[in-house]
PDB file of C-alpha atoms in Angstrom:
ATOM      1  CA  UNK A 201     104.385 104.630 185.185  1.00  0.00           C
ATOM      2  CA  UNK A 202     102.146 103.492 182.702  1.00  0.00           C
ATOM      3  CA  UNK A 203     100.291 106.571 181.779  1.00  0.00           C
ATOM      4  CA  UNK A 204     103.692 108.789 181.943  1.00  0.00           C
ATOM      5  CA  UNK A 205     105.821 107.146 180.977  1.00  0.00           C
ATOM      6  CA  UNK A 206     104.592 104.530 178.090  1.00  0.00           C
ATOM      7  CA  UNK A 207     100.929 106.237 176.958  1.00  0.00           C
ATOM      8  CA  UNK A 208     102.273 109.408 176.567  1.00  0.00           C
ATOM      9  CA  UNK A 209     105.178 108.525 174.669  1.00  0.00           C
ATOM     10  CA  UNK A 210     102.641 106.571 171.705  1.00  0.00           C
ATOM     11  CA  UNK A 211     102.845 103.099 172.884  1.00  0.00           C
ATOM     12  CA  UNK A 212      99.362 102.036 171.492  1.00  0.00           C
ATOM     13  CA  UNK A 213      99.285  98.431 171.798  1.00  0.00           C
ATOM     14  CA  UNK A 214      96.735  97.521 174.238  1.00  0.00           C
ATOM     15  CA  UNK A 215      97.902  94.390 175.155  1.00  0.00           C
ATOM     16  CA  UNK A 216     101.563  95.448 176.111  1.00  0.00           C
ATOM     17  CA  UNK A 217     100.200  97.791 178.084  1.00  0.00           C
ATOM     18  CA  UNK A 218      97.860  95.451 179.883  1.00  0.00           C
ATOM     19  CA  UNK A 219     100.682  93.075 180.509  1.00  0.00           C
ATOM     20  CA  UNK A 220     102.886  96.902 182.262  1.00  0.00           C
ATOM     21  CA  UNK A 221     100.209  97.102 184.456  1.00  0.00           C
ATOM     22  CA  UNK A 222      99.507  93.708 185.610  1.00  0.00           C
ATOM     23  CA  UNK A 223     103.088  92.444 185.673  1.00  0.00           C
ATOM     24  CA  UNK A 224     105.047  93.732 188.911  1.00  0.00           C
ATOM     25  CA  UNK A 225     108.211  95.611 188.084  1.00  0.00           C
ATOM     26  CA  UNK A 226     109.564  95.886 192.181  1.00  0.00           C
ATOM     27  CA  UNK A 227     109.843  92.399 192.249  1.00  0.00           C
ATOM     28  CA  UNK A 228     112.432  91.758 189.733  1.00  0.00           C
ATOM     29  CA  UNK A 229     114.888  94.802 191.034  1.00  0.00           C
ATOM     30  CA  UNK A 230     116.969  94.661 194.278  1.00  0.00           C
ATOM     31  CA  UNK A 231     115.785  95.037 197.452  1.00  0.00           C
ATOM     32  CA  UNK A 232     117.647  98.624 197.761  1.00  0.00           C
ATOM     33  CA  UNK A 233     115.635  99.476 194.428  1.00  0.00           C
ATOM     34  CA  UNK A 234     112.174  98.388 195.123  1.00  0.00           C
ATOM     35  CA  UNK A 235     110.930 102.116 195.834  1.00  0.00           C
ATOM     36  CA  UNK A 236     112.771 103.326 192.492  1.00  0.00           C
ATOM     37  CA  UNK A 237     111.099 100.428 190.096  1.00  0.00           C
ATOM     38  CA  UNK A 238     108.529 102.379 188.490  1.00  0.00           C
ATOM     39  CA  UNK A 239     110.593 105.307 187.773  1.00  0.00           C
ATOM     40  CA  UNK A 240     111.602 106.690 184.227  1.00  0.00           C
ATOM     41  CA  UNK A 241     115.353 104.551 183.995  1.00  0.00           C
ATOM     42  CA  UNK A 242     117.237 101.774 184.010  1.00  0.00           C
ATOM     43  CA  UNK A 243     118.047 100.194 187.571  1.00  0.00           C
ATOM     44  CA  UNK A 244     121.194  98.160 188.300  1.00  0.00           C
ATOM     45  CA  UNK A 245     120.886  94.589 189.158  1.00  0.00           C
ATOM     46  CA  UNK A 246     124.004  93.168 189.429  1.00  0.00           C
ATOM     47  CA  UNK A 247     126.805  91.647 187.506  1.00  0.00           C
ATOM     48  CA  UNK A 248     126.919  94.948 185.370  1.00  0.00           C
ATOM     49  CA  UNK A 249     123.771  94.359 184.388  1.00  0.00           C
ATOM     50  CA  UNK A 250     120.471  96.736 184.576  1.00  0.00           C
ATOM     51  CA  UNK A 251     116.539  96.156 184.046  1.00  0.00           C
ATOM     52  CA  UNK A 252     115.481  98.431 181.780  1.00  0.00           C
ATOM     53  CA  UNK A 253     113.622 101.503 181.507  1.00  0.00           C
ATOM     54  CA  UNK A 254     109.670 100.861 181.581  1.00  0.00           C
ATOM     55  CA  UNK A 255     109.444 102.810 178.434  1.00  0.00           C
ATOM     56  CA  UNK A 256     112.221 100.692 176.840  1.00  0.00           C
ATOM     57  CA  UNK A 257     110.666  97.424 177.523  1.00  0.00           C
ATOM     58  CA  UNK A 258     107.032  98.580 176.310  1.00  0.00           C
ATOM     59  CA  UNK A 259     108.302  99.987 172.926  1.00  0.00           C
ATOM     60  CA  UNK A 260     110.328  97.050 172.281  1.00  0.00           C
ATOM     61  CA  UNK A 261     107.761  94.694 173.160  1.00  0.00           C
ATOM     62  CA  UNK A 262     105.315  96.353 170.688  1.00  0.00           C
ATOM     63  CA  UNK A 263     107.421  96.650 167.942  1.00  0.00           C
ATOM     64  CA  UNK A 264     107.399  92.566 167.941  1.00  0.00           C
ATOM     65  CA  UNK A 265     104.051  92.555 167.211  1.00  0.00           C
ATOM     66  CA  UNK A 266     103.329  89.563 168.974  1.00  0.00           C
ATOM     67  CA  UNK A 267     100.626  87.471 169.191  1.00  0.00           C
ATOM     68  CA  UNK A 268      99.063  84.683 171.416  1.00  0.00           C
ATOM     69  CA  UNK A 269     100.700  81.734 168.925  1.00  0.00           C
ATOM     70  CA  UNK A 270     104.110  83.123 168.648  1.00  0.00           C
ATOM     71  CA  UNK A 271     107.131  81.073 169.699  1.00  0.00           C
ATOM     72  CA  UNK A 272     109.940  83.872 171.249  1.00  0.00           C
ATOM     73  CA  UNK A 273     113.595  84.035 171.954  1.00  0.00           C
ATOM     74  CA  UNK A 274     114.560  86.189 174.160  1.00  0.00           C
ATOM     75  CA  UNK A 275     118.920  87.246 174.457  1.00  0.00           C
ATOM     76  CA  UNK A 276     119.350  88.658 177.657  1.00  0.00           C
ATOM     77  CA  UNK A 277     117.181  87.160 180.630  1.00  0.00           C
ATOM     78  CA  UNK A 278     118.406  90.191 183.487  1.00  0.00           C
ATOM     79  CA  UNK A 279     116.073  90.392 185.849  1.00  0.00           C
ATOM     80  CA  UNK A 280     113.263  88.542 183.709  1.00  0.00           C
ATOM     81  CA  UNK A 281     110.928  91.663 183.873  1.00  0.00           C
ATOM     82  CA  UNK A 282     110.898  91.426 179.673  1.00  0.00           C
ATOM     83  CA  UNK A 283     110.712  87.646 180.113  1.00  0.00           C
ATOM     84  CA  UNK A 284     107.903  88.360 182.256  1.00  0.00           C
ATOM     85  CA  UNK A 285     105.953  90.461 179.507  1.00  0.00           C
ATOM     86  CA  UNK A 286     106.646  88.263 176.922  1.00  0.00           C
ATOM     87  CA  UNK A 287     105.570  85.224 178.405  1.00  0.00           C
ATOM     88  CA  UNK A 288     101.794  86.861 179.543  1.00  0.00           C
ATOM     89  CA  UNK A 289     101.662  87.689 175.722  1.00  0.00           C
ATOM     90  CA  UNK A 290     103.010  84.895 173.663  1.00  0.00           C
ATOM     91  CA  UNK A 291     102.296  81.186 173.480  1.00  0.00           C
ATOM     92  CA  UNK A 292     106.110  80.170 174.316  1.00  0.00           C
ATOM     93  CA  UNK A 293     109.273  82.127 175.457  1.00  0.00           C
ATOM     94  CA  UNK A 294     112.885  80.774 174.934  1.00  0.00           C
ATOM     95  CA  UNK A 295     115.191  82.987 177.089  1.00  0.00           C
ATOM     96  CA  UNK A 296     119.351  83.001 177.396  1.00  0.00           C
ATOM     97  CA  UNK A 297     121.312  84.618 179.929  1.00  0.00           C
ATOM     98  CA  UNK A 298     125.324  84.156 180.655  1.00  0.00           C
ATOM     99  CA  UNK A 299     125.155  85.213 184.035  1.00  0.00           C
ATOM    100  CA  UNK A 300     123.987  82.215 186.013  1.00  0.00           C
ATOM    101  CA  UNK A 301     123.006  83.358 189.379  1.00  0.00           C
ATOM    102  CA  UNK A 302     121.119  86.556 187.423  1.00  0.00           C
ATOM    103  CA  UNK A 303     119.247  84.014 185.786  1.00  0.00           C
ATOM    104  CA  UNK A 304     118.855  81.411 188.533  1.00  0.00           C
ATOM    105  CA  UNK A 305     117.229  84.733 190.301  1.00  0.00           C
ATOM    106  CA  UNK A 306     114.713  85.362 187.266  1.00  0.00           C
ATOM    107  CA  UNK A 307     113.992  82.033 187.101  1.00  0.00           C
ATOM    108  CA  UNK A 308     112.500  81.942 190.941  1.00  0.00           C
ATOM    109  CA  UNK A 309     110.525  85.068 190.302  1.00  0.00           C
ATOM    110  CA  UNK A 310     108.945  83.977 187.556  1.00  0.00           C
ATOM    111  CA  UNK A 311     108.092  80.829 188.442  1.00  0.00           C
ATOM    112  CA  UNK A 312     106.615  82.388 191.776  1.00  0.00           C
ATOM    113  CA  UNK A 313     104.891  84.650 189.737  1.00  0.00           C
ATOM    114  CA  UNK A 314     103.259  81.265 187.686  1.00  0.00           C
ATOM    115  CA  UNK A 315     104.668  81.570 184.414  1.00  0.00           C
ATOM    116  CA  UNK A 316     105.264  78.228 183.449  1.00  0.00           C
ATOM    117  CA  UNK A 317     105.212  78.566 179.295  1.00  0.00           C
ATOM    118  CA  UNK A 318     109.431  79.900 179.770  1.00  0.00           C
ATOM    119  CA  UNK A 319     112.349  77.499 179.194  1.00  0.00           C
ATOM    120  CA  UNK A 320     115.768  78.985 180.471  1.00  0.00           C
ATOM    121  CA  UNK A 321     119.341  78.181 179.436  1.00  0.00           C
ATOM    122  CA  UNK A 322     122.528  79.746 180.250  1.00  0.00           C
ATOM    123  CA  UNK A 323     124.964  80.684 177.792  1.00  0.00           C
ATOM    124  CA  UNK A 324     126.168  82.400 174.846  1.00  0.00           C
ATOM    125  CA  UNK A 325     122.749  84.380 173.559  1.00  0.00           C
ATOM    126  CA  UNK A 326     124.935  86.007 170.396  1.00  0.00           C
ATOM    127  CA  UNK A 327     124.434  82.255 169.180  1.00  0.00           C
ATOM    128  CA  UNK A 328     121.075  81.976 169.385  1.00  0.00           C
ATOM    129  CA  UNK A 329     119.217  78.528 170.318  1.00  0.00           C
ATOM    130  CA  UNK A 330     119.038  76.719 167.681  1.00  0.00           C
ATOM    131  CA  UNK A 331     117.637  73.602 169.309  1.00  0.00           C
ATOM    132  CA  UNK A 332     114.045  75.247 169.011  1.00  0.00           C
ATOM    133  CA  UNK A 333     113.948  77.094 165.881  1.00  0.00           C
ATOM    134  CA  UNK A 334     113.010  79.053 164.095  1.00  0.00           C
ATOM    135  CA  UNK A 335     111.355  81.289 165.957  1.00  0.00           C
ATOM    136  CA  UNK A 336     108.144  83.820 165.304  1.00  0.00           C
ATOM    137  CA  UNK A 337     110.009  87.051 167.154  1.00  0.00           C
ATOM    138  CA  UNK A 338     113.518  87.505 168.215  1.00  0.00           C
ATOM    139  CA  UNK A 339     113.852  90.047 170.870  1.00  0.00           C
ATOM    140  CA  UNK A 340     118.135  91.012 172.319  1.00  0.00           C
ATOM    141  CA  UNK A 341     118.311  93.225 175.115  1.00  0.00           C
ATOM    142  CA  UNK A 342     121.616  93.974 174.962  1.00  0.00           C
ATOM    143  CA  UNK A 343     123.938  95.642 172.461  1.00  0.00           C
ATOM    144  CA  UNK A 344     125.729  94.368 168.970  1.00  0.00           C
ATOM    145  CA  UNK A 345     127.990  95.523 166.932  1.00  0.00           C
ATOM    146  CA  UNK A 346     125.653  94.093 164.155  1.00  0.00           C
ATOM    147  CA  UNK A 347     122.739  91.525 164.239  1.00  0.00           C
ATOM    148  CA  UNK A 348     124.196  88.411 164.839  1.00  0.00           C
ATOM    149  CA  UNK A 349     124.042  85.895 161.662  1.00  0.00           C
ATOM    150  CA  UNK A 350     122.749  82.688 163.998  1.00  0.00           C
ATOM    151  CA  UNK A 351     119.765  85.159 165.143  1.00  0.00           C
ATOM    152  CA  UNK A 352     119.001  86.205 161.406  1.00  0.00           C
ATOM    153  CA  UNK A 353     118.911  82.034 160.603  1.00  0.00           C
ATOM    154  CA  UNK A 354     116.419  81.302 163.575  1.00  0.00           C
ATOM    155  CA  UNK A 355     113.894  83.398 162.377  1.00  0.00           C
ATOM    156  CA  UNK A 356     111.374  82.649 161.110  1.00  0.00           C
ATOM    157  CA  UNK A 357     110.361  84.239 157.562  1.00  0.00           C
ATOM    158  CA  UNK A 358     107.651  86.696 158.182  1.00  0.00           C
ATOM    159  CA  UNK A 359     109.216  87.569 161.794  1.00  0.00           C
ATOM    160  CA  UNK A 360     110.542  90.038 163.740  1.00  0.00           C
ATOM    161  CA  UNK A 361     113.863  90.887 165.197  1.00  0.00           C
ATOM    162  CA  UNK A 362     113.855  93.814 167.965  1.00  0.00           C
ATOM    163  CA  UNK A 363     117.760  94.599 169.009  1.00  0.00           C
ATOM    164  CA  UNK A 364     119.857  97.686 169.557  1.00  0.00           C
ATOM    165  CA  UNK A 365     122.616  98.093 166.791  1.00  0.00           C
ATOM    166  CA  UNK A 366     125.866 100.051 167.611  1.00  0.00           C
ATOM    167  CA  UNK A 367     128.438 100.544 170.042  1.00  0.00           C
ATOM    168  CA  UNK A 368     129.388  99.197 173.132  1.00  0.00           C
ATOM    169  CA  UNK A 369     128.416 102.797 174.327  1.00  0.00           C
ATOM    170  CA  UNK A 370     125.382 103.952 171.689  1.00  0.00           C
ATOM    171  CA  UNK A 371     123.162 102.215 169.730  1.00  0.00           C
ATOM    172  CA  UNK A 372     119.945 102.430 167.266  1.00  0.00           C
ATOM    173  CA  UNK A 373     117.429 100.547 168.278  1.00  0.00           C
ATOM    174  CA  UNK A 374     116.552  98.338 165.458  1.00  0.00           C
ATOM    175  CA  UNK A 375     113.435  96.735 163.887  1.00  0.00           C
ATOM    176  CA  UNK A 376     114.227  94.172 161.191  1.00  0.00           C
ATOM    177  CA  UNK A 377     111.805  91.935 158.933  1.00  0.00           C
ATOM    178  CA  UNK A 378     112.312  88.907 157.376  1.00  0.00           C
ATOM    179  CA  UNK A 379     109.831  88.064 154.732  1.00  0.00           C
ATOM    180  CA  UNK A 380     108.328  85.597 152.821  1.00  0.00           C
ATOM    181  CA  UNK A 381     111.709  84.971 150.524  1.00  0.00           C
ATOM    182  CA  UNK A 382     113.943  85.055 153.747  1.00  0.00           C
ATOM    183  CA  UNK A 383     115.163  88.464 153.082  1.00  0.00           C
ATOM    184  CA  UNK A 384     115.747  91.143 155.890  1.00  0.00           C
ATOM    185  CA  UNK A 385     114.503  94.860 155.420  1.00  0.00           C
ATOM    186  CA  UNK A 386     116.058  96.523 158.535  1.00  0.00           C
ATOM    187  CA  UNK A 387     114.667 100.440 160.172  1.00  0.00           C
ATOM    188  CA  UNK A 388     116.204 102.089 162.445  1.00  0.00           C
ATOM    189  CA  UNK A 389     113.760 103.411 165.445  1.00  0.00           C
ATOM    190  CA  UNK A 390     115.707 105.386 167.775  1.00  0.00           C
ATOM    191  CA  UNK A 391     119.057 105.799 169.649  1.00  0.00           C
ATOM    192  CA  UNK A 392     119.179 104.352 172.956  1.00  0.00           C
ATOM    193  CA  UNK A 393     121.952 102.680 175.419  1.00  0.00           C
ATOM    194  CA  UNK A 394     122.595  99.009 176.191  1.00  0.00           C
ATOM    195  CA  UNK A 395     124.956  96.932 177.772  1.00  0.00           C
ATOM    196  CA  UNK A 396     126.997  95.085 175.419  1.00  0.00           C
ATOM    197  CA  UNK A 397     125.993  91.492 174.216  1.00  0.00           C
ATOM    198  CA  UNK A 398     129.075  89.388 174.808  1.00  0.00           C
ATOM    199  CA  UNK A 399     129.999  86.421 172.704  1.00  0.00           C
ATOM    200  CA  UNK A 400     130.778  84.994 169.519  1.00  0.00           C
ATOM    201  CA  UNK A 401     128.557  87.090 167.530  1.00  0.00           C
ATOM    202  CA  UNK A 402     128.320  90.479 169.542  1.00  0.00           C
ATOM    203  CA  UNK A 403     131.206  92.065 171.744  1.00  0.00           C
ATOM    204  CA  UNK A 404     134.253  90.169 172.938  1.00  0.00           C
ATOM    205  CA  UNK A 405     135.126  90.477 177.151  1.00  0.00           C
ATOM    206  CA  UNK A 406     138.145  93.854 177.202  1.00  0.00           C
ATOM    207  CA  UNK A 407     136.518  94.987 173.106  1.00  0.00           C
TER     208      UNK A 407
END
């Protein structure tokens, strides 16, 4: 998986691709996936919801630059696989899901697995958390019709927002910057597919 499908494709970042290959990906997938969770997509995991593609979660994680000291929220727990990476690489990871039994699920695996620098909360991620802000990197795995203005405030200046920019049906993966002044300079990496992010700030339920 990792030489395939992330390598090959110019993730560079040494230490993302340390954490791919010491992280697990079969055990945050169903059961009836386990034999499928190194391939090259997306798997379902329930509730409409999917764990992404290897490649997906590897390119995403490196554009956030992180590093050992940064402080990360994370929209869109899923299975916790990108939880998973992010907490082997950063000092501290704040992650939201709106599914409760997705991320009662994540929450077992990962704290099986020994991760113990994650706090979890369940609700609205197009809102942010603003109880622990601002935060070094911002990372959404899940779709919005723009980048939500609560996000934008809980960042940190000099961070990094990673979140896919669109459609409910096709997005652009985008990178955005806040520097020094507060100001956000925005690129636009690649087109990709999400689910939606429901809530206040992303898609409404029936939009």
């Amino acid at each position: 998986m990792v030489k395939e499908q992330i390598i090959a494709r110019g993730v560079e970042d040494k230490k993302v691709i340390k954490a791919m290959l010491d992280i697990p990906r079969h055990l945050f997938v169903p059961k009836e996936f386990e034999k499928e969770a190194y391939e090259d997509y997306p798997l379902p995991i329930g509730f409409n919801q999917t764990i992404s593609q290897p490649y997906m979660v590897a390119v995403m994680t490196e554009y956030l630059e992180l590093k050992e000291e940064d402080v990360v929220l994370e929209i869109g727990t899923g299975s916790g696989y990108q939880s998973a990476i992010l907490a082997y690489l950063a000092k501290k990871v704040y992650t939201i899901e709106r599914e409760e039994k997705l991320l009662e699920r994540a929450k077992k695996i990962l704290e099986k697995l020994g991760f113990d620098n994650i706090k979890y909360k369940c609700g609205d991620g197009s809102k942010g958390w603003i109880d622990y802000a601002p935060y070094d990197k911002i990372i959404v795995t899940a779709a919005a019709p723009k980048i939500p203005e609560p996000l934008i405030e809980q960042l940190k200046n000099n961070g990094i927002i990673v979140i896919p920019v669109g459609s409910r049906w096709i997005q652009e993966l985008v990178v955005a910057k806040k520097d020094e002044k507060g100001n956000l300079k925005i690129e636009e990496k690649f087109e990709c597919a999400f689910v939606p992010l429901i809530g206040e700030y992303g898609f409404k339920n029936g939009e």
